[in-house]
Short mmCIF file of C-alpha atoms in Angstrom, two decimals:
data_model
loop_
_atom_site.label_atom_id
_atom_site.label_comp_id
_atom_site.label_asym_id
_atom_site.label_seq_id
_atom_site.Cartn_x
_atom_site.Cartn_y
_atom_site.Cartn_z
CA UNK U 1 18.06 12.26 -20.04
CA UNK U 2 14.84 10.87 -21.27
CA UNK U 3 13.64 12.19 -24.38
CA UNK U 4 9.99 13.00 -25.56
CA UNK U 5 9.27 10.64 -28.67
CA UNK U 6 6.76 12.76 -30.71
CA UNK U 7 5.98 9.98 -33.45
CA UNK U 8 3.64 10.67 -36.06
CA UNK U 9 1.21 7.47 -35.69
CA UNK U 10 -2.38 6.51 -36.88
CA UNK U 11 -5.14 7.58 -33.95
CA UNK U 12 -7.22 4.53 -33.16
CA UNK U 13 -9.89 5.21 -30.77
CA UNK U 14 -11.24 2.53 -28.44
CA UNK U 15 -14.40 3.44 -26.31
CA UNK U 16 -13.37 3.45 -22.42
CA UNK U 17 -13.96 0.26 -20.91
CA UNK U 18 -15.77 1.09 -17.85
CA UNK U 19 -17.01 4.26 -15.76
CA UNK U 20 -13.82 5.16 -13.46
CA UNK U 21 -12.62 7.46 -16.18
CA UNK U 22 -15.38 9.67 -14.97
CA UNK U 23 -13.07 10.16 -11.97
CA UNK U 24 -10.27 13.10 -11.92
CA UNK U 25 -7.14 11.47 -9.95
CA UNK U 26 -5.06 13.85 -8.41
CA UNK U 27 -2.57 12.77 -5.34
CA UNK U 28 1.26 12.38 -4.89
CA UNK U 29 3.24 9.13 -5.96
CA UNK U 30 5.05 7.33 -3.04
CA UNK U 31 6.67 4.57 -5.02
CA UNK U 32 7.84 2.48 -2.44
CA UNK U 33 4.90 3.18 0.35
CA UNK U 34 3.73 -0.30 0.01
CA UNK U 35 7.42 -2.35 -0.22
CA UNK U 36 9.45 -0.42 2.15
CA UNK U 37 9.21 -1.87 5.54
CA UNK U 38 10.45 1.67 7.16
CA UNK U 39 6.98 2.79 6.49
CA UNK U 40 5.41 1.33 9.33
CA UNK U 41 1.42 0.94 9.21
CA UNK U 42 1.23 4.14 11.32
CA UNK U 43 3.16 6.26 8.96
CA UNK U 44 1.32 4.77 5.81
CA UNK U 45 -2.04 5.70 7.77
CA UNK U 46 -0.63 8.94 8.55
CA UNK U 47 0.19 9.66 4.75
CA UNK U 48 -3.36 8.61 3.48
CA UNK U 49 -4.86 10.48 6.05
CA UNK U 50 -2.83 13.77 5.47
CA UNK U 51 -3.47 13.58 1.70
CA UNK U 52 -7.51 12.76 1.92
CA UNK U 53 -7.67 15.80 4.24
CA UNK U 54 -6.62 17.82 1.25
CA UNK U 55 -8.32 16.02 -1.26
CA UNK U 56 -6.10 13.71 -2.81
CA UNK U 57 -7.94 10.63 -4.21
CA UNK U 58 -5.20 8.92 -5.82
CA UNK U 59 -1.49 7.38 -5.02
CA UNK U 60 0.92 5.11 -7.11
CA UNK U 61 2.98 2.37 -6.04
CA UNK U 62 5.51 -0.40 -7.00
CA UNK U 63 4.19 -3.81 -6.38
CA UNK U 64 7.61 -4.79 -5.94
CA UNK U 65 11.62 -3.88 -5.92
CA UNK U 66 14.50 -5.37 -4.55
CA UNK U 67 17.89 -4.21 -5.25
CA UNK U 68 20.04 -1.18 -3.76
CA UNK U 69 18.82 1.55 -6.25
CA UNK U 70 19.26 4.97 -4.58
CA UNK U 71 16.46 7.39 -5.00
CA UNK U 72 16.02 10.75 -3.58
CA UNK U 73 19.36 10.23 -1.43
CA UNK U 74 17.70 6.93 0.27
CA UNK U 75 17.53 3.20 -0.29
CA UNK U 76 14.77 2.60 -3.02
CA UNK U 77 12.40 0.20 -1.19
CA UNK U 78 14.23 0.31 2.02
CA UNK U 79 16.75 -2.13 0.74
CA UNK U 80 17.24 -4.69 2.11
CA UNK U 81 14.16 -4.26 4.35
CA UNK U 82 11.83 -4.72 1.90
CA UNK U 83 8.72 -6.64 1.41
CA UNK U 84 8.70 -8.93 -1.71
CA UNK U 85 5.89 -10.82 -3.11
CA UNK U 86 7.46 -13.99 -3.80
CA UNK U 87 8.60 -16.76 -1.55
CA UNK U 88 11.89 -16.60 -0.32
CA UNK U 89 13.47 -20.25 -0.24
CA UNK U 90 17.37 -19.38 0.67
CA UNK U 91 19.39 -16.47 1.36
CA UNK U 92 22.84 -16.22 -0.65
CA UNK U 93 25.72 -13.43 -0.76
CA UNK U 94 25.22 -9.59 -0.34
CA UNK U 95 21.98 -9.68 0.26
CA UNK U 96 20.86 -11.70 -2.34
CA UNK U 97 17.69 -13.97 -2.32
CA UNK U 98 16.47 -17.01 -3.97
CA UNK U 99 12.96 -17.04 -4.75
CA UNK U 100 10.31 -19.40 -5.71
CA UNK U 101 8.06 -17.81 -8.39
CA UNK U 102 5.01 -20.08 -7.95
CA UNK U 103 5.04 -19.28 -4.53
CA UNK U 104 4.10 -16.24 -2.61
CA UNK U 105 5.07 -14.65 0.70
CA UNK U 106 2.34 -14.31 3.34
CA UNK U 107 3.93 -11.60 4.93
CA UNK U 108 3.65 -9.37 1.66
CA UNK U 109 -0.18 -10.68 1.02
CA UNK U 110 -1.00 -9.30 4.59
CA UNK U 111 0.77 -6.13 3.90
CA UNK U 112 -0.89 -5.65 0.11
CA UNK U 113 -4.43 -6.26 1.55
CA UNK U 114 -3.96 -3.95 4.90
CA UNK U 115 -2.40 -1.39 2.84
CA UNK U 116 -5.66 -1.53 0.15
CA UNK U 117 -8.08 -1.58 2.99
CA UNK U 118 -6.47 1.67 4.66
CA UNK U 119 -6.33 3.69 1.24
CA UNK U 120 -10.07 2.72 0.92
CA UNK U 121 -10.88 3.93 4.08
CA UNK U 122 -9.39 7.09 2.95
CA UNK U 123 -11.21 7.24 -0.16
CA UNK U 124 -7.87 6.93 -1.96
CA UNK U 125 -7.46 4.80 -4.98
CA UNK U 126 -4.17 2.80 -5.62
CA UNK U 127 -2.23 2.30 -8.62
CA UNK U 128 -0.13 -0.23 -8.63
CA UNK U 129 2.53 -0.75 -10.94
CA UNK U 130 2.80 -4.26 -11.85
CA UNK U 131 6.14 -4.26 -13.60
CA UNK U 132 9.34 -1.77 -13.44
CA UNK U 133 11.68 -1.34 -16.25
CA UNK U 134 14.34 0.33 -13.73
CA UNK U 135 14.96 -3.07 -12.06
CA UNK U 136 15.79 -4.60 -15.26
CA UNK U 137 18.02 -1.77 -16.77
CA UNK U 138 21.07 -2.20 -14.50
CA UNK U 139 23.57 -4.65 -13.59
CA UNK U 140 23.35 -3.65 -9.66
CA UNK U 141 19.41 -3.70 -9.88
CA UNK U 142 19.39 -6.97 -12.26
CA UNK U 143 21.87 -8.83 -9.70
CA UNK U 144 18.82 -9.03 -7.55
CA UNK U 145 16.00 -9.31 -9.38
CA UNK U 146 13.54 -12.20 -8.71
CA UNK U 147 13.71 -12.77 -12.46
CA UNK U 148 17.34 -13.06 -12.71
CA UNK U 149 17.78 -16.83 -13.22
CA UNK U 150 20.34 -17.12 -10.74
CA UNK U 151 17.67 -15.79 -7.91
CA UNK U 152 14.69 -18.20 -8.61
CA UNK U 153 14.52 -21.78 -8.43
CA UNK U 154 12.96 -22.42 -11.51
CA UNK U 155 16.35 -20.89 -13.27
CA UNK U 156 13.82 -18.44 -15.08
CA UNK U 157 15.16 -15.66 -17.23
CA UNK U 158 12.89 -12.60 -17.03
CA UNK U 159 14.68 -10.40 -19.36
CA UNK U 160 14.77 -9.45 -23.23
CA UNK U 161 17.60 -6.89 -23.86
CA UNK U 162 17.56 -5.78 -19.95
CA UNK U 163 13.81 -5.48 -20.04
CA UNK U 164 10.90 -8.07 -19.10
CA UNK U 165 9.67 -8.61 -22.69
CA UNK U 166 10.66 -12.39 -23.05
CA UNK U 167 8.82 -14.68 -25.07
CA UNK U 168 8.52 -17.02 -22.06
CA UNK U 169 6.25 -15.26 -19.85
CA UNK U 170 4.66 -18.15 -18.00
CA UNK U 171 5.82 -16.62 -14.37
CA UNK U 172 5.13 -12.82 -15.32
CA UNK U 173 1.19 -14.70 -15.97
CA UNK U 174 1.22 -16.40 -12.54
CA UNK U 175 2.16 -13.28 -10.46
CA UNK U 176 -0.59 -11.06 -12.37
CA UNK U 177 -2.90 -13.88 -11.66
CA UNK U 178 -1.90 -13.92 -8.03
CA UNK U 179 -2.00 -10.15 -7.74
CA UNK U 180 -5.63 -10.63 -9.37
CA UNK U 181 -6.74 -12.99 -6.77
CA UNK U 182 -6.03 -10.87 -3.86
CA UNK U 183 -6.95 -7.52 -5.47
CA UNK U 184 -9.75 -7.68 -7.83
CA UNK U 185 -12.60 -7.29 -5.59
CA UNK U 186 -11.17 -4.01 -4.36
CA UNK U 187 -12.81 -0.82 -5.98
CA UNK U 188 -10.21 1.43 -5.27
CA UNK U 189 -7.70 0.20 -7.74
CA UNK U 190 -6.28 1.09 -10.92
CA UNK U 191 -3.60 -1.29 -12.38
CA UNK U 192 -0.53 0.09 -14.24
CA UNK U 193 0.78 -2.59 -16.65
CA UNK U 194 4.46 -0.90 -16.61
CA UNK U 195 6.45 2.01 -15.49
CA UNK U 196 8.40 3.95 -18.00
CA UNK U 197 8.68 1.18 -20.74
CA UNK U 198 10.41 2.83 -23.92
CA UNK U 199 10.77 1.40 -27.21
CA UNK U 200 13.98 3.04 -27.87
CA UNK U 201 15.24 0.89 -24.77
CA UNK U 202 14.20 -2.32 -26.26
CA UNK U 203 15.97 -2.19 -29.78
CA UNK U 204 12.85 -4.41 -30.50
CA UNK U 205 9.55 -2.59 -31.04
CA UNK U 206 7.73 -5.56 -32.38
CA UNK U 207 8.76 -7.47 -29.60
CA UNK U 208 7.59 -4.71 -26.87
CA UNK U 209 3.99 -4.49 -28.70
CA UNK U 210 3.59 -7.73 -28.31
CA UNK U 211 4.33 -7.95 -24.66
CA UNK U 212 2.08 -4.99 -23.95
CA UNK U 213 -0.78 -6.37 -25.91
CA UNK U 214 -0.17 -9.85 -24.09
CA UNK U 215 -0.22 -8.02 -20.78
CA UNK U 216 -3.09 -5.90 -21.50
CA UNK U 217 -5.24 -8.83 -22.60
CA UNK U 218 -4.49 -10.93 -19.54
CA UNK U 219 -4.91 -7.64 -17.43
CA UNK U 220 -8.38 -7.14 -18.54
CA UNK U 221 -9.38 -10.73 -18.46
CA UNK U 222 -8.11 -11.29 -14.73
CA UNK U 223 -9.02 -7.74 -13.15
CA UNK U 224 -12.29 -7.22 -14.90
CA UNK U 225 -13.96 -3.68 -14.65
CA UNK U 226 -10.47 -2.17 -13.26
CA UNK U 227 -8.89 1.15 -15.26
CA UNK U 228 -5.64 -0.18 -16.89
CA UNK U 229 -3.07 2.56 -16.75
CA UNK U 230 0.60 2.64 -18.91
CA UNK U 231 3.12 4.97 -17.70
CA UNK U 232 5.51 6.21 -20.67
CA UNK U 233 6.54 9.60 -22.97
CA UNK U 234 6.39 7.52 -25.94
CA UNK U 235 3.44 7.35 -28.18
CA UNK U 236 4.66 4.64 -30.21
CA UNK U 237 4.00 2.38 -27.48
CA UNK U 238 0.30 2.07 -28.56
CA UNK U 239 -1.73 3.75 -25.99
CA UNK U 240 -4.67 1.48 -27.34
CA UNK U 241 -3.26 -1.13 -24.40
CA UNK U 242 -4.40 1.42 -21.69
CA UNK U 243 -7.49 3.17 -20.44
CA UNK U 244 -5.44 6.10 -18.71
CA UNK U 245 -2.10 7.03 -20.40
CA UNK U 246 0.12 8.37 -17.53
CA UNK U 247 2.67 10.90 -19.10
CA UNK U 248 6.14 11.02 -17.44
CA UNK U 249 7.46 14.09 -18.35
CA UNK U 250 5.65 17.01 -16.98
CA UNK U 251 7.43 18.92 -13.81
CA UNK U 252 4.93 22.04 -13.97
CA UNK U 253 2.67 23.85 -16.33
CA UNK U 254 5.53 25.56 -18.28
CA UNK U 255 6.44 21.72 -19.30
CA UNK U 256 3.02 21.51 -21.09
CA UNK U 257 4.18 24.46 -23.77
CA UNK U 258 7.71 22.90 -24.16
CA UNK U 259 8.28 22.66 -27.99
CA UNK U 260 9.59 19.31 -29.28
CA UNK U 261 9.85 18.43 -32.81
CA UNK U 262 8.03 20.93 -33.84
CA UNK U 263 4.93 20.08 -31.64
CA UNK U 264 4.18 21.24 -27.97
CA UNK U 265 3.69 18.84 -25.38
CA UNK U 266 0.01 19.94 -24.86
CA UNK U 267 -0.75 19.64 -28.37
CA UNK U 268 0.77 15.77 -28.40
CA UNK U 269 -1.35 14.71 -25.17
CA UNK U 270 -4.24 16.11 -26.84
CA UNK U 271 -3.52 14.13 -29.54
CA UNK U 272 -3.99 10.95 -27.73
CA UNK U 273 -7.56 9.80 -27.64
CA UNK U 274 -7.07 8.73 -23.57
CA UNK U 275 -7.87 10.48 -20.42
CA UNK U 276 -4.52 11.41 -18.85
CA UNK U 277 -2.35 11.66 -15.69
CA UNK U 278 0.21 14.18 -15.85
CA UNK U 279 3.13 12.63 -13.64
CA UNK U 280 5.94 15.11 -12.57
CA UNK U 281 8.81 13.35 -13.26
CA UNK U 282 10.96 15.75 -14.32
CA UNK U 283 12.15 14.45 -17.27
CA UNK U 284 14.06 11.79 -15.77
CA UNK U 285 15.67 14.00 -13.08
CA UNK U 286 13.47 13.69 -9.84
CA UNK U 287 15.06 16.58 -8.21
CA UNK U 288 13.63 18.71 -10.71
CA UNK U 289 9.99 18.68 -9.37
CA UNK U 290 11.23 18.24 -5.87
CA UNK U 291 13.19 21.59 -6.37
CA UNK U 292 9.77 23.06 -7.64
CA UNK U 293 7.96 21.75 -4.75
CA UNK U 294 10.17 22.91 -2.22
CA UNK U 295 10.74 26.33 -3.55
CA UNK U 296 6.88 26.63 -3.36
CA UNK U 297 6.51 27.52 -7.07
CA UNK U 298 2.78 27.76 -6.75
CA UNK U 299 2.16 29.17 -9.99
CA UNK U 300 3.97 26.15 -11.84
CA UNK U 301 1.98 23.42 -9.62
CA UNK U 302 -1.55 25.13 -9.77
CA UNK U 303 -0.81 26.03 -13.10
CA UNK U 304 -0.28 22.53 -13.93
CA UNK U 305 -3.72 21.33 -11.93
CA UNK U 306 -5.99 24.30 -13.70
CA UNK U 307 -4.11 22.84 -17.01
CA UNK U 308 -5.07 19.61 -16.40
CA UNK U 309 -8.47 19.49 -14.75
CA UNK U 310 -9.91 22.06 -17.05
CA UNK U 311 -9.24 19.07 -19.55
CA UNK U 312 -10.56 16.43 -17.05
CA UNK U 313 -6.78 15.18 -16.47
CA UNK U 314 -5.34 14.16 -13.20
CA UNK U 315 -2.20 15.45 -11.54
CA UNK U 316 0.61 13.22 -9.72
CA UNK U 317 3.14 15.33 -8.01
CA UNK U 318 6.04 13.11 -7.52
CA UNK U 319 7.59 13.31 -4.43
CA UNK U 320 10.87 12.17 -2.37
CA UNK U 321 9.66 12.94 0.91
CA UNK U 322 5.92 12.00 2.26
CA UNK U 323 6.47 14.46 5.03
CA UNK U 324 6.95 17.83 2.74
CA UNK U 325 4.31 16.96 -0.23
CA UNK U 326 1.07 17.82 1.41
CA UNK U 327 1.00 21.50 0.17
CA UNK U 328 0.79 20.74 -3.53
CA UNK U 329 -2.06 18.51 -2.99
CA UNK U 330 -3.80 21.50 -1.20
CA UNK U 331 -3.62 23.65 -4.06
CA UNK U 332 -4.78 20.78 -5.95
CA UNK U 333 -8.10 20.39 -4.08
CA UNK U 334 -8.65 24.25 -4.23
CA UNK U 335 -8.32 24.14 -8.02
CA UNK U 336 -10.58 21.18 -7.91
CA UNK U 337 -13.45 23.33 -6.33
CA UNK U 338 -12.76 26.32 -8.57
CA UNK U 339 -13.21 24.08 -11.54
CA UNK U 340 -15.87 21.55 -10.80
CA UNK U 341 -17.71 23.77 -8.42
CA UNK U 342 -17.03 21.36 -5.27
CA UNK U 343 -14.10 19.73 -3.32
CA UNK U 344 -13.37 16.25 -3.89
CA UNK U 345 -15.57 13.94 -1.69
CA UNK U 346 -12.98 13.09 1.02
CA UNK U 347 -11.40 16.69 1.14
CA UNK U 348 -10.76 17.84 4.81
CA UNK U 349 -11.86 14.05 5.82
CA UNK U 350 -11.76 13.78 9.73
CA UNK U 351 -11.84 9.91 10.49
CA UNK U 352 -10.45 8.28 13.13
CA UNK U 353 -6.64 6.90 12.40
CA UNK U 354 -7.04 3.56 10.84
CA UNK U 355 -3.99 1.92 12.57
CA UNK U 356 -4.82 2.06 16.29
CA UNK U 357 -6.73 -0.80 17.84
CA UNK U 358 -8.73 0.04 20.88
CA UNK U 359 -9.36 -2.34 23.59
CA UNK U 360 -9.94 0.56 26.11
CA UNK U 361 -13.69 0.79 25.96
CA UNK U 362 -14.90 -0.46 29.64
CA UNK U 363 -18.08 -1.42 28.21
CA UNK U 364 -16.70 -4.45 26.31
CA UNK U 365 -13.29 -4.57 28.04
CA UNK U 366 -13.87 -5.98 31.66
CA UNK U 367 -13.58 -8.97 34.16
CA UNK U 368 -16.42 -10.23 36.02
CA UNK U 369 -16.87 -12.66 38.46
CA UNK U 370 -19.62 -15.20 39.95
CA UNK U 371 -18.90 -14.35 43.60
CA UNK U 372 -18.19 -11.08 45.57
CA UNK U 373 -17.84 -12.89 49.04
CA UNK U 374 -16.45 -16.27 49.84
CA UNK U 375 -15.27 -18.41 52.40
CA UNK U 376 -11.89 -20.55 52.61
CA UNK U 377 -12.32 -23.74 50.24
CA UNK U 378 -14.76 -22.41 47.78
CA UNK U 379 -14.19 -21.95 44.10
CA UNK U 380 -14.37 -18.67 42.30
CA UNK U 381 -14.91 -17.98 38.43
CA UNK U 382 -13.70 -15.09 36.44
CA UNK U 383 -14.54 -14.34 33.05
CA UNK U 384 -12.62 -11.32 31.25
CA UNK U 385 -14.18 -10.04 28.35
CA UNK U 386 -12.19 -8.22 25.23
CA UNK U 387 -13.68 -6.61 22.26
CA UNK U 388 -11.62 -4.26 19.61
CA UNK U 389 -13.59 -1.63 18.64
CA UNK U 390 -10.75 0.11 16.63
CA UNK U 391 -8.38 -1.15 13.61
CA UNK U 392 -7.13 -4.72 13.41
CA UNK U 393 -5.00 -5.78 16.11
CA UNK U 394 -2.03 -8.24 15.95
CA UNK U 395 -0.43 -10.46 18.65
CA UNK U 396 -3.37 -9.98 21.42
CA UNK U 397 -2.29 -11.28 24.82
CA UNK U 398 -4.47 -11.38 27.77
CA UNK U 399 -3.11 -11.54 31.14
CA UNK U 400 -4.03 -12.22 34.63
CA UNK U 401 -1.82 -12.02 37.89
CA UNK U 402 -2.86 -14.41 40.26
CA UNK U 403 -3.54 -13.93 44.06
CA UNK U 404 -1.32 -15.90 46.78
CA UNK U 405 -4.68 -16.71 48.42
CA UNK U 406 -5.58 -18.81 45.20
CA UNK U 407 -4.94 -22.52 44.55
CA UNK U 408 -6.41 -25.25 42.04
CA UNK U 409 -6.23 -22.55 39.00
CA UNK U 410 -8.09 -23.79 36.09
CA UNK U 411 -7.58 -21.43 32.92
CA UNK U 412 -10.02 -22.09 30.00
CA UNK U 413 -9.62 -21.10 26.53
CA UNK U 414 -6.20 -22.35 26.09
CA UNK U 415 -5.10 -20.19 28.78
CA UNK U 416 -1.42 -21.54 30.39
CA UNK U 417 -0.07 -20.82 33.96
CA UNK U 418 3.97 -19.37 33.91
CA UNK U 419 4.21 -18.80 37.80
CA UNK U 420 1.52 -16.89 38.96
CA UNK U 421 0.32 -15.41 35.81
CA UNK U 422 -2.20 -17.19 33.58
CA UNK U 423 -1.29 -15.87 29.82
CA UNK U 424 -3.70 -16.09 26.81
CA UNK U 425 -2.40 -15.87 23.31
CA UNK U 426 -5.58 -14.90 21.26
CA UNK U 427 -3.72 -13.83 18.39
CA UNK U 428 -5.06 -11.50 15.95
CA UNK U 429 -8.45 -9.74 16.52
CA UNK U 430 -10.29 -7.72 13.59
CA UNK U 431 -12.16 -4.74 14.31
CA UNK U 432 -15.29 -5.00 16.19
CA UNK U 433 -14.34 -8.61 17.02
CA UNK U 434 -13.72 -10.22 20.45
CA UNK U 435 -14.37 -12.74 22.87
CA UNK U 436 -13.73 -14.15 26.57
CA UNK U 437 -11.53 -15.96 28.20
CA UNK U 438 -11.95 -17.74 32.17
CA UNK U 439 -10.69 -19.32 34.84
CA UNK U 440 -11.58 -21.17 37.99
CA UNK U 441 -9.77 -20.75 41.25
CA UNK U 442 -10.08 -22.29 44.68
CA UNK U 443 -9.80 -19.99 47.98
CA UNK U 444 -7.27 -21.25 50.47
CA UNK U 445 -8.49 -23.23 53.54
CA UNK U 446 -7.54 -20.87 56.46
CA UNK U 447 -7.61 -17.88 54.74
CA UNK U 448 -8.12 -15.10 57.17
CA UNK U 449 -11.91 -13.86 57.68
CA UNK U 450 -11.84 -10.05 56.36
CA UNK U 451 -9.40 -10.66 53.74
CA UNK U 452 -9.83 -8.60 50.28
CA UNK U 453 -8.60 -10.52 47.16
CA UNK U 454 -7.97 -8.34 44.26
CA UNK U 455 -8.09 -9.42 40.74
CA UNK U 456 -7.89 -7.65 37.19
CA UNK U 457 -6.47 -8.41 33.98
CA UNK U 458 -4.47 -6.90 31.14
CA UNK U 459 -5.14 -6.98 27.21
CA UNK U 460 -2.29 -6.04 25.07
CA UNK U 461 -1.35 -6.22 21.63
CA UNK U 462 1.39 -5.14 19.18
CA UNK U 463 0.27 -1.85 18.17
CA UNK U 464 -0.99 -0.39 21.97
CA UNK U 465 0.21 -0.24 25.19
CA UNK U 466 -1.31 -2.53 27.75
CA UNK U 467 -4.75 -1.92 28.84
CA UNK U 468 -5.51 -2.34 32.74
CA UNK U 469 -9.40 -4.02 33.11
CA UNK U 470 -11.57 -2.65 36.18
CA UNK U 471 -10.57 -4.40 39.52
CA UNK U 472 -12.70 -6.88 41.19
CA UNK U 473 -12.22 -7.49 45.09
CA UNK U 474 -13.63 -10.77 46.61
CA UNK U 475 -14.04 -10.50 49.93
CA UNK U 476 -13.57 -13.32 52.79
CA UNK U 477 -16.35 -13.75 55.44
CA UNK U 478 -16.90 -16.25 57.99
#
């Protein structure tokens, strides 16, 4: 079990570097929400929407983790079904992967940007944890780690006594700069230097302090104006290297009054000249807070919110199961109102789910023609219009099934004919974007007078069921 280090150190006050500290953050950590492929976009959208509905304005996630680590009875990060930032150049035994630490995954980048956009839509700030000490500490996790020299083509060894304090930091820097390039434009981001780094784990406090100072300076330059977070239990880590101190040993209100080394936790926290987020990590035991949540110990949770909000501190209720964590956030919004006189601005949000593309609006998605009557041998033109009035869509395909009365069919816009069907592979269509495709066809000579030729199209994408457009009838005359 981890211990709280109540060390006597000089207090050095640094003025806060941006105005975001006025924000009182509260929400839940779902550490692998970004990287676990088992969390589909629909599930993530539901997570954000449900939390925003209850006033949550913050969540905390890891930027990466690739190892068979069990957390709360399930494989953390969905291993091996995991989004990983670095480009995989080859596969090895036992689900090991070999990485190029100078190249990055387009799949991960797409996921990261979508995740940040979805959070912003629900007015939720994402605390993105860059490094995590758990991945470095244990043999079974280090075996898979991208910074293990056996797992990258650079032969880079990113470990120092089991933790990432290596003097050679070039690939740490490449990663941080890449993240900054992708994320610095987002105003709903706080940047966490490292998760749960402890000086007693390194055996070399000076080396760790050097790493923190280096990372802090780099993140401050690369993420200008962003709030920097450091999560730990130990004041000896020099909390001057953060804007918000994320205290990882609070499982409820009673923990604040627990005495350690002759000082209560609350008194210790109040001595730190930084805003705080009280992260209910259960003193190293993730089941402790979970038991409090599932047993509905309202006094512990509501009391924690009351103690924190009255000091303008945030609260993070760590959760193992995203489907059972909302009641604690709901309690948080009620306490928030009682202290600040108003609900959080996104409380009871009623936004349309972000995840669903929409090609069903007949105002924008329809088929038209230049002729409603024709004779044999005449050419007819059909135009299929489409517009996505919902969320971004991927893999958009338009299909038109041709009548047997047509010949000499010529599709435009890259359409191809397969049997009696024209197929247009449109690709991705962003929200509020669209276009049109068309084709020409000649009515066969000899088509009987009075024949009705029916035509319509289907618009499909990866996220929705196919939508059938209006139907057009060409009437053969003379």
